[in-house]
mmCIF file of C-alpha atoms and ligand atoms in Angstrom:
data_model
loop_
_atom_site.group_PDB
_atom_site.id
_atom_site.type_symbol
_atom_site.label_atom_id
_atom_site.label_comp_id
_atom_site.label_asym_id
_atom_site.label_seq_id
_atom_site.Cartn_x
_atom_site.Cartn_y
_atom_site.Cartn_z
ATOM 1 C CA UNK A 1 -9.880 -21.761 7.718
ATOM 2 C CA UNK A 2 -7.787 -21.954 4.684
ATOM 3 C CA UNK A 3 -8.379 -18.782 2.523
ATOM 4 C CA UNK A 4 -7.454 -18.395 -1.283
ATOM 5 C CA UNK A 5 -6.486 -14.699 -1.588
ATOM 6 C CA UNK A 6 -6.450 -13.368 -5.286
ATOM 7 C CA UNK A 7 -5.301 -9.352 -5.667
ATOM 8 C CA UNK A 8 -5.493 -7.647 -9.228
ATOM 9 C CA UNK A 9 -6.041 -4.194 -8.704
ATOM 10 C CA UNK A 10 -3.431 -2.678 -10.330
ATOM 11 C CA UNK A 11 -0.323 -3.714 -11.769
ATOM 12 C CA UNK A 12 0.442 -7.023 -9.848
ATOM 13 C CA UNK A 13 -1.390 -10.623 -10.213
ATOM 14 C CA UNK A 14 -1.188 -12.246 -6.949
ATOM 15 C CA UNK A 15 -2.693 -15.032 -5.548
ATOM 16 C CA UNK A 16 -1.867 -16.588 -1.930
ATOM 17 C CA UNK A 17 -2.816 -19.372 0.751
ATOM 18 C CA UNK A 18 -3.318 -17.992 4.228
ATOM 19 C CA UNK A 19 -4.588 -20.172 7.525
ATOM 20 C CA UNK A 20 -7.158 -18.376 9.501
ATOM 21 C CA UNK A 21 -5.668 -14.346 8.758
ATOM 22 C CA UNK A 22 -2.378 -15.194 9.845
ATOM 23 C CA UNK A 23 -0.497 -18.142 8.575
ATOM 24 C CA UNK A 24 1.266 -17.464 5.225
ATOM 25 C CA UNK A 25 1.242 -21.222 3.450
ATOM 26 C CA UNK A 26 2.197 -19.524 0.361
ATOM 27 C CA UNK A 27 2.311 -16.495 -1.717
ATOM 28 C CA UNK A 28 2.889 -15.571 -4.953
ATOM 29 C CA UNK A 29 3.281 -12.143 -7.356
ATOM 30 C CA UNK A 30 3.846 -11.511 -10.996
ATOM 31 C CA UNK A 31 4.683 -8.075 -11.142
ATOM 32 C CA UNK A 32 3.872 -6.265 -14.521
ATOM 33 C CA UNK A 33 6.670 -3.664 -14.212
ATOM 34 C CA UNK A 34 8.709 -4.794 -17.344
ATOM 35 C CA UNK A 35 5.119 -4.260 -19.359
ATOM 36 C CA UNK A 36 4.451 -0.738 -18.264
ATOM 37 C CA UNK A 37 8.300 0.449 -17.910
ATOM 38 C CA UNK A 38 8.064 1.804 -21.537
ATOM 39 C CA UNK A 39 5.141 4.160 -20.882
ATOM 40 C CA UNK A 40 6.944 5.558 -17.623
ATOM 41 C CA UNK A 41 3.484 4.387 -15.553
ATOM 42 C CA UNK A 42 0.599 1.754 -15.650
ATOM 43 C CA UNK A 43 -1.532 1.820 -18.688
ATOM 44 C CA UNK A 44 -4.527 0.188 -17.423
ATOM 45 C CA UNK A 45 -5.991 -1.938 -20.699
ATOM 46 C CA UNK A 46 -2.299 -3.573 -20.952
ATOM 47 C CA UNK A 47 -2.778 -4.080 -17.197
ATOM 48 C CA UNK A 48 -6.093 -6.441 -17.729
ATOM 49 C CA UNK A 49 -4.566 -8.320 -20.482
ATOM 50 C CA UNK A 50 -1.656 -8.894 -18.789
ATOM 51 C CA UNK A 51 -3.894 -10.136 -15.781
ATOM 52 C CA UNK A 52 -6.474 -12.312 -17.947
ATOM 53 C CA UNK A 53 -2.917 -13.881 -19.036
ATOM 54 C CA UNK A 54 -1.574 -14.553 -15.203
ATOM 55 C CA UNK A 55 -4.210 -15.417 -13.469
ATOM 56 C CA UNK A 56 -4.691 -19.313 -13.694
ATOM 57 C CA UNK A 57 -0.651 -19.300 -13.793
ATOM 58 C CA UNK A 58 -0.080 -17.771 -10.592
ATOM 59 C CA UNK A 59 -3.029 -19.213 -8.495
ATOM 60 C CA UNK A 60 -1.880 -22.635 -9.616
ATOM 61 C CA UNK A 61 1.581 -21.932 -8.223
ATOM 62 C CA UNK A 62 0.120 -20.329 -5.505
ATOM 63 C CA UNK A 63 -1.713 -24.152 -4.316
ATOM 64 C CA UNK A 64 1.293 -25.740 -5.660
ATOM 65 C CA UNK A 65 4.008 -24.282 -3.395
ATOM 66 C CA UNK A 66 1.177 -24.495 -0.596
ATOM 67 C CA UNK A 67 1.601 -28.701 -1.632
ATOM 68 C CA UNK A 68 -2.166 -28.503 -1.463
ATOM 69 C CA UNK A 69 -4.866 -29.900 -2.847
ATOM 70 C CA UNK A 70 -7.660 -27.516 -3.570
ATOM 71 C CA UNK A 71 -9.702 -29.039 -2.238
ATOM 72 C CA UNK A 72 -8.530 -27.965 1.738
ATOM 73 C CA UNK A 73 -9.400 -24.361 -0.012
ATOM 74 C CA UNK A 74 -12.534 -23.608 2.629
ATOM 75 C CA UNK A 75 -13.104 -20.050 1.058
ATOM 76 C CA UNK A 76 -12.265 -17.258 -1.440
ATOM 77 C CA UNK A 77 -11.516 -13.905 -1.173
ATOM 78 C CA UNK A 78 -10.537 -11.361 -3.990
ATOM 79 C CA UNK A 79 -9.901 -7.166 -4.186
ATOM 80 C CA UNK A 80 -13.203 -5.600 -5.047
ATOM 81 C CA UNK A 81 -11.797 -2.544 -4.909
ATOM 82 C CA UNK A 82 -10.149 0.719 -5.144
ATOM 83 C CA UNK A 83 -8.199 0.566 -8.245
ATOM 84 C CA UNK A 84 -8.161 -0.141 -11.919
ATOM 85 C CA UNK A 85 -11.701 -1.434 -12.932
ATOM 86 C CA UNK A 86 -10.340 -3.314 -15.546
ATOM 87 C CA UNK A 87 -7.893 -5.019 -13.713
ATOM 88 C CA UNK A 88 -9.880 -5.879 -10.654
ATOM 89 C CA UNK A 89 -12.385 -7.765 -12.924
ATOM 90 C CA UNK A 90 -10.028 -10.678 -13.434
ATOM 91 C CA UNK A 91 -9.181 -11.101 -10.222
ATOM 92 C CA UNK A 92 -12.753 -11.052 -8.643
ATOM 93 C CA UNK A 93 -14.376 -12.849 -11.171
ATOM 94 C CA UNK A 94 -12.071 -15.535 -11.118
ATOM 95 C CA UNK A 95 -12.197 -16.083 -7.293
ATOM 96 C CA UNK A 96 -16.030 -15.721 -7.309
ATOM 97 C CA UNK A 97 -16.127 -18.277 -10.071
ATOM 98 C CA UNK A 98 -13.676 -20.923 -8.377
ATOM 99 C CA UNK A 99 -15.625 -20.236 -5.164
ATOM 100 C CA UNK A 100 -19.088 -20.825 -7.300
ATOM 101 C CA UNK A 101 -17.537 -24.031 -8.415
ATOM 102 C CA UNK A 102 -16.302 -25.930 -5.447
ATOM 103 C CA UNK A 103 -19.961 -24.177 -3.506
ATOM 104 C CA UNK A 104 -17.451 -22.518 -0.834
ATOM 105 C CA UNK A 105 -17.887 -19.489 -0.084
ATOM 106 C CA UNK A 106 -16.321 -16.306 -1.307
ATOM 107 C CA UNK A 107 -15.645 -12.468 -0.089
ATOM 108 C CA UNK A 108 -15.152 -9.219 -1.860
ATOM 109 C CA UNK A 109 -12.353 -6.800 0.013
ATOM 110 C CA UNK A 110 -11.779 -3.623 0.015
ATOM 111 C CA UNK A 111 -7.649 -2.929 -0.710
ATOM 112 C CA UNK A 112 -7.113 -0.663 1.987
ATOM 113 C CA UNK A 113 -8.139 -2.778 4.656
ATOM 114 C CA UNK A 114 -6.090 -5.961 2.985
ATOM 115 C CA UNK A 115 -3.041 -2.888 3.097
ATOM 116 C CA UNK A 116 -3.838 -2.952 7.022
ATOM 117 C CA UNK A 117 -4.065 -6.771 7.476
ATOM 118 C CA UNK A 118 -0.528 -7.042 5.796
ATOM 119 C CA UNK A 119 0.577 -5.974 9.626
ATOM 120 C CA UNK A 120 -1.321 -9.642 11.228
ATOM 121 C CA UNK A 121 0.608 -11.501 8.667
ATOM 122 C CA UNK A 122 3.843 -10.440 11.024
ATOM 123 C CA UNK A 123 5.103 -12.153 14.413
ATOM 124 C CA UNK A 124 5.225 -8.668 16.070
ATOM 125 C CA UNK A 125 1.319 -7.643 15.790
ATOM 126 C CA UNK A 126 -0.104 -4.631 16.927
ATOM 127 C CA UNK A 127 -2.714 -4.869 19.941
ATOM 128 C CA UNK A 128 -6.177 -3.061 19.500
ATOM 129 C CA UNK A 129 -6.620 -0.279 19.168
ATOM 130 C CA UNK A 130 -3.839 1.572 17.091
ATOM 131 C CA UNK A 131 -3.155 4.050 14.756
ATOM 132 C CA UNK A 132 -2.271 3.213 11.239
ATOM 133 C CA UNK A 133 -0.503 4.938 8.286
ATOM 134 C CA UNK A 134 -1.523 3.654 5.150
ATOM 135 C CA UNK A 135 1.068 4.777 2.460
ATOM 136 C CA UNK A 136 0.131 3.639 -1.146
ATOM 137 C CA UNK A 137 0.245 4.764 -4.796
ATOM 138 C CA UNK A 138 -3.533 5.767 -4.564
ATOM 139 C CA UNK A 139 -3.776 6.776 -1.221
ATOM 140 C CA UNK A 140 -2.317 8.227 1.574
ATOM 141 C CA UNK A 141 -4.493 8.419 4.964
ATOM 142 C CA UNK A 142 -4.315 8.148 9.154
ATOM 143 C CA UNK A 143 -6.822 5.600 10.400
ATOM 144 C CA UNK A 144 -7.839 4.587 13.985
ATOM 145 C CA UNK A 145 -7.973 1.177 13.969
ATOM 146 C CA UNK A 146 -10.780 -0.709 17.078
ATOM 147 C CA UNK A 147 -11.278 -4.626 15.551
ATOM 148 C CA UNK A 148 -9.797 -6.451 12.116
ATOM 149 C CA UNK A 149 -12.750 -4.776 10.167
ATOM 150 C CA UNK A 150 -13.448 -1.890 11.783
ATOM 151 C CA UNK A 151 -10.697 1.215 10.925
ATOM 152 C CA UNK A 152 -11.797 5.284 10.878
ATOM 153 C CA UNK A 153 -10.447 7.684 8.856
ATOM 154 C CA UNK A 154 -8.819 10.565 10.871
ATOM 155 C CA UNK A 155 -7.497 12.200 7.847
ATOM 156 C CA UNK A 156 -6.423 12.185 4.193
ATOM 157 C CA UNK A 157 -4.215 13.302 1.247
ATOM 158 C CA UNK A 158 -6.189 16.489 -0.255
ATOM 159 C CA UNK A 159 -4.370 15.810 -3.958
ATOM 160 C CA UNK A 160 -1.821 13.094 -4.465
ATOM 161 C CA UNK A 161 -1.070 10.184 -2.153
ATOM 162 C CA UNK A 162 2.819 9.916 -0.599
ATOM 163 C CA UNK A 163 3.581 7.271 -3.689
ATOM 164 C CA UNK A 164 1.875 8.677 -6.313
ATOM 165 C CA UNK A 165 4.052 11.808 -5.495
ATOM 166 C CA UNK A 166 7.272 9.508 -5.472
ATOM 167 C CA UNK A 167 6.304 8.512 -8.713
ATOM 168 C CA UNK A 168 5.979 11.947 -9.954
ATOM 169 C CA UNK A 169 9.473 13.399 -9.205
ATOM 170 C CA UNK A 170 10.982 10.139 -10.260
ATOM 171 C CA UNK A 171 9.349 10.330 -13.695
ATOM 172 C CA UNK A 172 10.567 14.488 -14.029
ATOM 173 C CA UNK A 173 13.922 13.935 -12.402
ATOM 174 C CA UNK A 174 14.341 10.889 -15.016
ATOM 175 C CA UNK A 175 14.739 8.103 -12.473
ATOM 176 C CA UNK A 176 12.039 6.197 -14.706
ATOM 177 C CA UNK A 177 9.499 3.710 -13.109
ATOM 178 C CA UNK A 178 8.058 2.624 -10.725
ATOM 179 C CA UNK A 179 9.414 5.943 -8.850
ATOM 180 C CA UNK A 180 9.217 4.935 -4.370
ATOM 181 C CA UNK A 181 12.882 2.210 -4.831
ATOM 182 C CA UNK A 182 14.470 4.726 -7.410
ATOM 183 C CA UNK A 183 14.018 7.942 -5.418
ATOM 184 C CA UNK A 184 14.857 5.930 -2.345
ATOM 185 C CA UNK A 185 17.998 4.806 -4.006
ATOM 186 C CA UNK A 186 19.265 8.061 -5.788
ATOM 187 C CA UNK A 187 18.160 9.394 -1.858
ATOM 188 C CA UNK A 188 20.897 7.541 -0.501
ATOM 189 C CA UNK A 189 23.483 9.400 -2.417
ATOM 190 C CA UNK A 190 22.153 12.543 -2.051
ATOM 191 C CA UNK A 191 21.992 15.683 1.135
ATOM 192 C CA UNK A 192 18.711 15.775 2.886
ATOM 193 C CA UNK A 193 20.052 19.419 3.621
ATOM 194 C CA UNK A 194 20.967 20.585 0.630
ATOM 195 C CA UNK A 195 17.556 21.633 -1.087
ATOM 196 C CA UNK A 196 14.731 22.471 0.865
ATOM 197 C CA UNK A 197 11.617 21.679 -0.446
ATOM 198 C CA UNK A 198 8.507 22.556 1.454
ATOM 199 C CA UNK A 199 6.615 20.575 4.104
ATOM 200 C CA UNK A 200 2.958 21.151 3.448
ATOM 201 C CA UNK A 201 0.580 20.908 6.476
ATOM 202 C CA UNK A 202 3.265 20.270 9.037
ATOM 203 C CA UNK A 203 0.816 21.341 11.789
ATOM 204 C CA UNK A 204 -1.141 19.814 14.799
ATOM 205 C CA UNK A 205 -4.578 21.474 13.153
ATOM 206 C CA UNK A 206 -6.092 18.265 11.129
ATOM 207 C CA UNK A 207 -4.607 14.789 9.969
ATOM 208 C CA UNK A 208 -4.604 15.480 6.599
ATOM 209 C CA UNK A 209 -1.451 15.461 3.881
ATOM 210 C CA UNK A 210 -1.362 17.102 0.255
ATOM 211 C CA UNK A 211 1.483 16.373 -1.383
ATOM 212 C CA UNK A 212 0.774 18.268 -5.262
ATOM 213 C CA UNK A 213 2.830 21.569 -3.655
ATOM 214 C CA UNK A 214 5.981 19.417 -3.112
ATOM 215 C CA UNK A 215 5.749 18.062 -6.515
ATOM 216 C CA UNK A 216 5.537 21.664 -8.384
ATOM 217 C CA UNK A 217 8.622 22.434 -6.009
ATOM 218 C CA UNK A 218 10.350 19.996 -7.436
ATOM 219 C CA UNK A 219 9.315 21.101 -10.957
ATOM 220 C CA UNK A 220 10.097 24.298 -10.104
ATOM 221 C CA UNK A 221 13.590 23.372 -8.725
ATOM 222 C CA UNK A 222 14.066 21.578 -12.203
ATOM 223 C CA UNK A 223 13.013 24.763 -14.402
ATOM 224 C CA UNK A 224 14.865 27.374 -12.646
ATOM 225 C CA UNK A 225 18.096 25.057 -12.479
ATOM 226 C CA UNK A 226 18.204 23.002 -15.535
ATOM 227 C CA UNK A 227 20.615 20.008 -16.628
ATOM 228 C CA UNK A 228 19.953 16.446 -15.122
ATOM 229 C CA UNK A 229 23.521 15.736 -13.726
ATOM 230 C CA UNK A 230 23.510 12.983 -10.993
ATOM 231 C CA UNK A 231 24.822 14.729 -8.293
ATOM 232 C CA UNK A 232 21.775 17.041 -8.713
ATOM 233 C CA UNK A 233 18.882 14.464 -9.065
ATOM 234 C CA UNK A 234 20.396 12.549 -5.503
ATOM 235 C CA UNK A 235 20.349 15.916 -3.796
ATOM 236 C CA UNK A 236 16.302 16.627 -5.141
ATOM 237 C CA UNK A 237 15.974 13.161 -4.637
ATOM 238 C CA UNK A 238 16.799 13.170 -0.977
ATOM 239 C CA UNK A 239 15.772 16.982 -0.127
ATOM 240 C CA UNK A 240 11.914 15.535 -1.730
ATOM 241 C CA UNK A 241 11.814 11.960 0.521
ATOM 242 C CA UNK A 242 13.024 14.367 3.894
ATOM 243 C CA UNK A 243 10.077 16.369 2.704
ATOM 244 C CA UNK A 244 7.464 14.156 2.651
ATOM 245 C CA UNK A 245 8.950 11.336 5.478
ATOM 246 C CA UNK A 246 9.004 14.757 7.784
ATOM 247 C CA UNK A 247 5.470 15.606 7.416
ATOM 248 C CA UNK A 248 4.392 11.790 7.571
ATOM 249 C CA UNK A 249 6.465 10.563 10.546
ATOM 250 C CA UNK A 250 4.919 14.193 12.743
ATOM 251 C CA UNK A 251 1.158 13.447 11.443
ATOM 252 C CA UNK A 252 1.187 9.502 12.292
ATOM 253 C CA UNK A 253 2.685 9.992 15.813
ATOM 254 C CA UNK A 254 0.354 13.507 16.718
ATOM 255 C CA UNK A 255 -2.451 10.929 15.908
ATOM 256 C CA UNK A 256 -1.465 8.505 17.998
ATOM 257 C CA UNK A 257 -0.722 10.570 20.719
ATOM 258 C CA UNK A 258 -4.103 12.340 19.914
ATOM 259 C CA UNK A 259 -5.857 9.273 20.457
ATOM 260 C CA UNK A 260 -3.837 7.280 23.137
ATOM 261 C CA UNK A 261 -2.339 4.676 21.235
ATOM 262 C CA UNK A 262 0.520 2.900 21.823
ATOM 263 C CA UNK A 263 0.913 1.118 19.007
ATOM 264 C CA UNK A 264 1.696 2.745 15.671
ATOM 265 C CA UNK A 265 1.417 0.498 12.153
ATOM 266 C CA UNK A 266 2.740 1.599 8.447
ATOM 267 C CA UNK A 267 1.559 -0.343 6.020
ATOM 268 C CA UNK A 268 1.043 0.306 1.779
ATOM 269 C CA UNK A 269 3.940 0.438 -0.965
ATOM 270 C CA UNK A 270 5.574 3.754 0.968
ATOM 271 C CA UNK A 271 5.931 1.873 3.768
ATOM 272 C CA UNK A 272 8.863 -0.249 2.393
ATOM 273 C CA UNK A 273 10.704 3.621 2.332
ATOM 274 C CA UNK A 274 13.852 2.836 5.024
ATOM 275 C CA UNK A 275 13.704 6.574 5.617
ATOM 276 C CA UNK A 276 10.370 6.745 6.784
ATOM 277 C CA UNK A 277 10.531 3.400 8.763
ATOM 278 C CA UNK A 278 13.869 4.664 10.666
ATOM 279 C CA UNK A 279 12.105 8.156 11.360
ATOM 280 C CA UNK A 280 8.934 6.902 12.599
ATOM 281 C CA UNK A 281 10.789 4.352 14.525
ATOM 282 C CA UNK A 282 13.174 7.188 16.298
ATOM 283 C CA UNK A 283 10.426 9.240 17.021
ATOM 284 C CA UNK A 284 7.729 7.149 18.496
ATOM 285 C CA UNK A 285 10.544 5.264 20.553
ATOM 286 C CA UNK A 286 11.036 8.166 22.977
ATOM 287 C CA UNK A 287 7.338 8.112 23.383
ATOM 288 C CA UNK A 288 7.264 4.633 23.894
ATOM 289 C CA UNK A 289 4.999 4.340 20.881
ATOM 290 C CA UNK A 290 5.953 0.825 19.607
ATOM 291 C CA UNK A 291 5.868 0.740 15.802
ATOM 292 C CA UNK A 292 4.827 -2.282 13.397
ATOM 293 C CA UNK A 293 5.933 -2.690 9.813
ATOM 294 C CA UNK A 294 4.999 -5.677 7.788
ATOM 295 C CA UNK A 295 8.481 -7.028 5.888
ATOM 296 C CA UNK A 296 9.202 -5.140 2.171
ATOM 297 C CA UNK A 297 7.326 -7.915 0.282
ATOM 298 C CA UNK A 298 4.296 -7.453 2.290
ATOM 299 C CA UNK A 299 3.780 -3.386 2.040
ATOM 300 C CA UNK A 300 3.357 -3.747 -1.695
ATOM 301 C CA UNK A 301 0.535 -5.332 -3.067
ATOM 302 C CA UNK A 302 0.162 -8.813 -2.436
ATOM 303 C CA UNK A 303 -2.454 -11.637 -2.406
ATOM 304 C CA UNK A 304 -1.942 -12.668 1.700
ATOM 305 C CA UNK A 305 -2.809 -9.000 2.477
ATOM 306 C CA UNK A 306 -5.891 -9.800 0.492
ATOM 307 C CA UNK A 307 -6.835 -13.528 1.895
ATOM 308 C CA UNK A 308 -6.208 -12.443 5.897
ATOM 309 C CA UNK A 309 -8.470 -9.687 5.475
ATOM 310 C CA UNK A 310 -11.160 -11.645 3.991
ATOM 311 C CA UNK A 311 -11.035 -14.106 6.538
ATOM 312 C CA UNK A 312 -12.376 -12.148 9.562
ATOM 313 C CA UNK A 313 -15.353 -11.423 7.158
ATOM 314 C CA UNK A 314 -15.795 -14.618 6.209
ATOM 315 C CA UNK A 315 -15.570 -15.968 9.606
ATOM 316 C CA UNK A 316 -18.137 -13.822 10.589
ATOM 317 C CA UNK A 317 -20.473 -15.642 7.940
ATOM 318 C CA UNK A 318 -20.164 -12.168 5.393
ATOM 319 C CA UNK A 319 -20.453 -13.128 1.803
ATOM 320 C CA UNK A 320 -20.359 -11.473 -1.231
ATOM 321 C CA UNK A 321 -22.989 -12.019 -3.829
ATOM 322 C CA UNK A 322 -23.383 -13.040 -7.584
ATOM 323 C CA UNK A 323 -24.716 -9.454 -8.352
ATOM 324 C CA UNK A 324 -21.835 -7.425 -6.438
ATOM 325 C CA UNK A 325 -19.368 -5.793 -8.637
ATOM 326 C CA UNK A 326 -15.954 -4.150 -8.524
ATOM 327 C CA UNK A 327 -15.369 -0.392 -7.524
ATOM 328 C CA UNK A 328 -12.733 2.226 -8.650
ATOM 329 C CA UNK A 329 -12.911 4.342 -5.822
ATOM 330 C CA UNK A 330 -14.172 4.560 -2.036
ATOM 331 C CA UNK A 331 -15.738 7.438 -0.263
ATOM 332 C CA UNK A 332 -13.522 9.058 2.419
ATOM 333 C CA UNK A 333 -10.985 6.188 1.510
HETATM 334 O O1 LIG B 401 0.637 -0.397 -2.066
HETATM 335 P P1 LIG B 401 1.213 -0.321 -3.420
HETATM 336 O O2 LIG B 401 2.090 -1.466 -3.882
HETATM 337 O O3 LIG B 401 0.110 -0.155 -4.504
HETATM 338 C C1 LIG B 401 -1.025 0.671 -4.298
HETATM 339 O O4 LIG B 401 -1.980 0.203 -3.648
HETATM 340 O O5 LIG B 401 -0.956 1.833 -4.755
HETATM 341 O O6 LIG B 401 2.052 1.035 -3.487
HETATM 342 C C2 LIG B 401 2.737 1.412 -4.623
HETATM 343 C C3 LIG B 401 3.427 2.740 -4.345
HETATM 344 C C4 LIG B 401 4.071 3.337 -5.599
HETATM 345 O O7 LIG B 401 3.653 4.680 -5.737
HETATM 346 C C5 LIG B 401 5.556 3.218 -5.309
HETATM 347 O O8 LIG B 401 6.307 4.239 -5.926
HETATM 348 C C6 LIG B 401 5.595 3.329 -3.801
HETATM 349 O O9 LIG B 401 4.474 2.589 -3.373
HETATM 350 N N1 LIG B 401 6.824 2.767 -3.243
HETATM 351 C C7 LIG B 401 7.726 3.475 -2.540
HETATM 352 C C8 LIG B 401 8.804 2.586 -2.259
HETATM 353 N N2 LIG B 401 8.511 1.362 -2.797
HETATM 354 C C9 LIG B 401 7.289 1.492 -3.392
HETATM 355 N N3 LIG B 401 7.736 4.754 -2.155
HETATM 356 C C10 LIG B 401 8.808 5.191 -1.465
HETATM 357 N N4 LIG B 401 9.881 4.423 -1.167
HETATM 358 C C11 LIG B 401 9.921 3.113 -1.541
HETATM 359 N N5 LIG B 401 10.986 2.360 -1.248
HETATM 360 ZN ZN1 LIG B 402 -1.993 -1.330 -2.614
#
């Protein structure tokens, strides 16, 4: 089954070909960054007029590098949400209408399981059942993962997710936008050592995160030691990502350990972090915990993500209807 994967929900248009959840045919994104850059984040009306202006662009290259005619399209599947209501109303209303059109049929996915599917999309897939680490700007969460559509949540951020944080001290520390590849690359110039910033709910008691304390450290760190000099921003740069990597490498691999998995995945816009990925890596090795990360281009948002997810629904004869609609947020996503 050829799926046409469409993915709006925030601040990228994307729109892919993918054969039966796992065959990339092709894949494209038009990233938005150069629009928001100026406001130091993503304004969300500029991010639905940007994506009203995209859309028919990027699916048509999207068939075109597939050199397909859209007509071997056998279904349609589009993010429905969490994210930016705005935005996700392109994006699902133009797959449901090019679904409507050619009378194939057409599913509405939830982002965080497209985040998970992003793993299938890889040569090296994890076997059933694992524990995942999803690592995004919205959210940061542990889920036990049984079937392609079935994942529970073991735990959550309490505040801010991982990225959102990453964002944060790169806007404060003046690193600009988006903040996970700036702070990662003023990191690599930096001491880990040098500052240490706290490691909230390092701790076997729950699976949860909250990462707002490490974000007034770092405020704090920049009040009581003012002056932006480079040398300083690389050393709060890398004390920060040791911070957070520490506290997300330990919570991933208690939780699989709690649950008897031997297969750990990472997957979300963190998950491109090389920090994290060597950490978790070295850890769950001498556990013999094998760990699965999806390539750079796949942890950020992307339309394949998207169109493998939908696929297992719609191969299971799930549809979404005329009357569904788009959601901001999910409970206990
Ligand atoms: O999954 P994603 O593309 O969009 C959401 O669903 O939120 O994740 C975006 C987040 C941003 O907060 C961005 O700063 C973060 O992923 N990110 C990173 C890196 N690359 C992107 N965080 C840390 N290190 C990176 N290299
Ligand atoms: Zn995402």
């Amino acid at each position: 089954m050829i799926v046409l994967g469409i993915e709006t929900s925030c601040d990228e248009t994307a729109a892919a070909l993918v054969e039966d959840g796992r065959r990339i045919l092709s894949s494209v994104v038009a990233s938005q960054i150069d629009v928001h850059h100026p406001y130091g984040g993503v304004v969300p009306e500029l991010a639905s007029r940007k994506h009203i202006e995209a859309i028919v662009a990027v699916v048509e290259e999207a068939v075109g590098r597939a050199e397909m005619a859209p007509e071997k399209i056998d279904a349609a599947a589009a993010t429905q949400g969490p994210g930016l209501v705005g935005a996700l109303l392109v994006g699902f209303n133009y797959a449901r209408a090019f679904a409507y059109a050619r009378k194939i049929p057409f599913y509405g996915v939830n982002h965080l399981e497209g985040h998970m599917h992003s793993v299938f999309l890889e040569k090296d897939s994890p076997a059933f059942p694992f524990v995942a680490l999803l690592v995004s700007g919205g959210h940061t969460g542990i889920y036990y993962v049984t079937s392609y559509t079935k994942m529970a949540l073991m735990g959550r951020t309490r505040d801010d997710a991982a990225g959102e944080a990453f964002d944060k001290v790169a806007k404060m520390t003046g690193l600009g936008y988006p903040g996970g590849g700036v702070v990662e690359d003023a990191a690599r110039s930096g001491s880990p050592e040098k500052i240490q910033f706290p490691r909230p709910y390092l701790d076997k008691s729950n699976f949860d995160f909250s990462f707002s304390g490490l974000k007034t450290a770092v405020l704090r760190y920049l009040q009581t030691h003012p002056g932006l000099e480079e040398k300083k921003v690389s050393d709060i740069a890398a004390g920060f990502q040791e911070a957070v990597t520490d506290v997300l490498s330990y919570k991933v691999i208690h939780a699989a350990e709690t649950m008897h998995c031997r297969d750990i995945c990472l997957v979300g816009g963190v998950a491109a972090n090389q920090r994290l990925r060597e950490k978790v890596t070295e850890n769950a090795v001498r556990l013999g915990i094998a760990v699965h990360i999806p390539s750079v281009s796949l942890c950020g948002d992307n339309a394949a993500m998207i169109a493998a997810a939908g696929f297992h629904h719609l191969a299971a004869g799930e549809t979404s209807g005329l009357g569904d609609d788009v959601y901001s947020r999910v409970k206990n996503g």
